Tab-separated table of C-alpha atoms in Angstrom:
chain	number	residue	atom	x	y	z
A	21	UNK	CA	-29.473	-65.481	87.555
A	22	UNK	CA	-30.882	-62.152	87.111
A	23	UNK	CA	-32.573	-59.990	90.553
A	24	UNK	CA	-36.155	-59.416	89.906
A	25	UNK	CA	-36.984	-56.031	89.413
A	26	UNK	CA	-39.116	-54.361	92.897
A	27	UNK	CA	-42.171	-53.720	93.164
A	28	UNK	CA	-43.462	-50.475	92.462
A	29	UNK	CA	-44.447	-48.843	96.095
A	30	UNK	CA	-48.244	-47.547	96.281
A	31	UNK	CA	-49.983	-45.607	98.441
A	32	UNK	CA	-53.696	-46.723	99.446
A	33	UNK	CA	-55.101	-43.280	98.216
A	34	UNK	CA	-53.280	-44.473	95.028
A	35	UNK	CA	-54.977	-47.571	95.169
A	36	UNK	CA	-58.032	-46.341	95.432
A	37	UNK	CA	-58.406	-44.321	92.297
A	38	UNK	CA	-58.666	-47.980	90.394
A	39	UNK	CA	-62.329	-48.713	91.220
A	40	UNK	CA	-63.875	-49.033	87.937
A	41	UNK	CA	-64.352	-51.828	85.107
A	42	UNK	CA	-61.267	-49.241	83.235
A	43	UNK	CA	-59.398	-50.209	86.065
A	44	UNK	CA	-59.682	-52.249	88.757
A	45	UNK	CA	-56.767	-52.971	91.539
A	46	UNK	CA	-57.145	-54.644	93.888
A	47	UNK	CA	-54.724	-54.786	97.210
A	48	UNK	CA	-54.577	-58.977	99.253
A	49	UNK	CA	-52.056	-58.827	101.399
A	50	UNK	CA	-50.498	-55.882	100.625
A	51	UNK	CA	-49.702	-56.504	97.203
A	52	UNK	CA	-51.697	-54.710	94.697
A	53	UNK	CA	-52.855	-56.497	91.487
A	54	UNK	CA	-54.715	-55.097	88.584
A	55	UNK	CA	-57.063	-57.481	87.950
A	56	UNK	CA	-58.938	-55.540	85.102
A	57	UNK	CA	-58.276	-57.781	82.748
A	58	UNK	CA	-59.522	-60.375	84.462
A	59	UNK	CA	-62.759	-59.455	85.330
A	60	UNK	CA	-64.768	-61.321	82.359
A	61	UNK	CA	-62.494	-64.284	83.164
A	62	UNK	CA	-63.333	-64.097	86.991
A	63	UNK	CA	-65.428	-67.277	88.178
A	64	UNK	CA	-67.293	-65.574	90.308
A	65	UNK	CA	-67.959	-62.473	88.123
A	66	UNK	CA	-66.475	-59.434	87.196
A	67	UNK	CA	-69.048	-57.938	90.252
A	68	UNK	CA	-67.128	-59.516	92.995
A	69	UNK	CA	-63.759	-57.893	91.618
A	70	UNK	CA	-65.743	-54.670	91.214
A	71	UNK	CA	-66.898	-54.913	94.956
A	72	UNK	CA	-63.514	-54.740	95.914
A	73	UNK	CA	-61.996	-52.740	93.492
A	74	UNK	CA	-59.722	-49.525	94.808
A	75	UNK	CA	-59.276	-51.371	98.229
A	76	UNK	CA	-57.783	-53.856	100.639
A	77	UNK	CA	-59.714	-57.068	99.280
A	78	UNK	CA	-57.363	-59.548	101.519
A	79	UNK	CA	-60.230	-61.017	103.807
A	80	UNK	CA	-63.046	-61.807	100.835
A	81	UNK	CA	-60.478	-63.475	98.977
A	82	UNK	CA	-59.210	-65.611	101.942
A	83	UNK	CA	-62.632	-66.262	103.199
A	84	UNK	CA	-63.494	-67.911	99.704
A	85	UNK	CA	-60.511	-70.312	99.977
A	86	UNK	CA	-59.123	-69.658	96.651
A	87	UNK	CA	-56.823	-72.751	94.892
A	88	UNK	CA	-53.216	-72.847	94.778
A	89	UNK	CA	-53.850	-72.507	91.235
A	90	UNK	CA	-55.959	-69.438	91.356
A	91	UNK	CA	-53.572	-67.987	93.754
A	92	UNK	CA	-50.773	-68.173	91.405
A	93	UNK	CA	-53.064	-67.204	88.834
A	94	UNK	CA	-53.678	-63.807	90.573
A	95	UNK	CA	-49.706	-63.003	91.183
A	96	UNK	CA	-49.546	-63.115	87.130
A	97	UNK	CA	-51.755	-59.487	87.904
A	98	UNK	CA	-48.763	-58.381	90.916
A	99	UNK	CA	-47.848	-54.715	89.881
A	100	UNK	CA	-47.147	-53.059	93.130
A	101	UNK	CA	-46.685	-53.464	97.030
A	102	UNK	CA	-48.559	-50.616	99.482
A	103	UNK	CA	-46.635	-48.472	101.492
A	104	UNK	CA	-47.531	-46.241	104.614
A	105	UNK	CA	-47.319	-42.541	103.695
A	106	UNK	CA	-45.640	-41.140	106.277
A	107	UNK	CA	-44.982	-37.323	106.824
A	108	UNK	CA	-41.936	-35.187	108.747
A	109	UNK	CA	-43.310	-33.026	111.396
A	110	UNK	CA	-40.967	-30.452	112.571
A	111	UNK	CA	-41.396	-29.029	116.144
């Protein structure tokens, strides 16, 4: 049985840069998933993607109480994990 490739690691700012109809990711739970070509297909509307589009979007989709279905449908969109940026300071 073959490993499954990682994740790509993302940054927030990198997230972030994904907040149009072009592109839309959005980050649930620390995964990111590019929903763009979902948005026509969305239920709700391609606005409530857009709304959260280039940031953490965990808590609107929990507070809808999306379907086991839907939630499998969304890892089919998976393409990254976020990481914290950290930085090296030297005294």
């Amino acid at each position: 049985m073959a490993d499954k490739c990682p994740l790509k690691q993302m940054t927030t700012q990198e997230v972030a840069e994904h907040n149009t109809n072009k592109s839309a990711w959005i980050i649930i739970g620390n995964k990111v998933f590019d929903v763009t070509k979902f948005l026509d297909e969305h239920p709700g509307g391609c606005e409530v993607l857009l709304e959260q589009a280039g940031q953490d979007g965990t808590e609107a989709f929990e507070d809808v109480g999306h379907s086991t279905d839907a939630r499998q449908m969304r890892d089919e969109y998976l393409v990254g994990e976020i990481v914290e940026a950290f930085s090296i300071v030297c005294q």
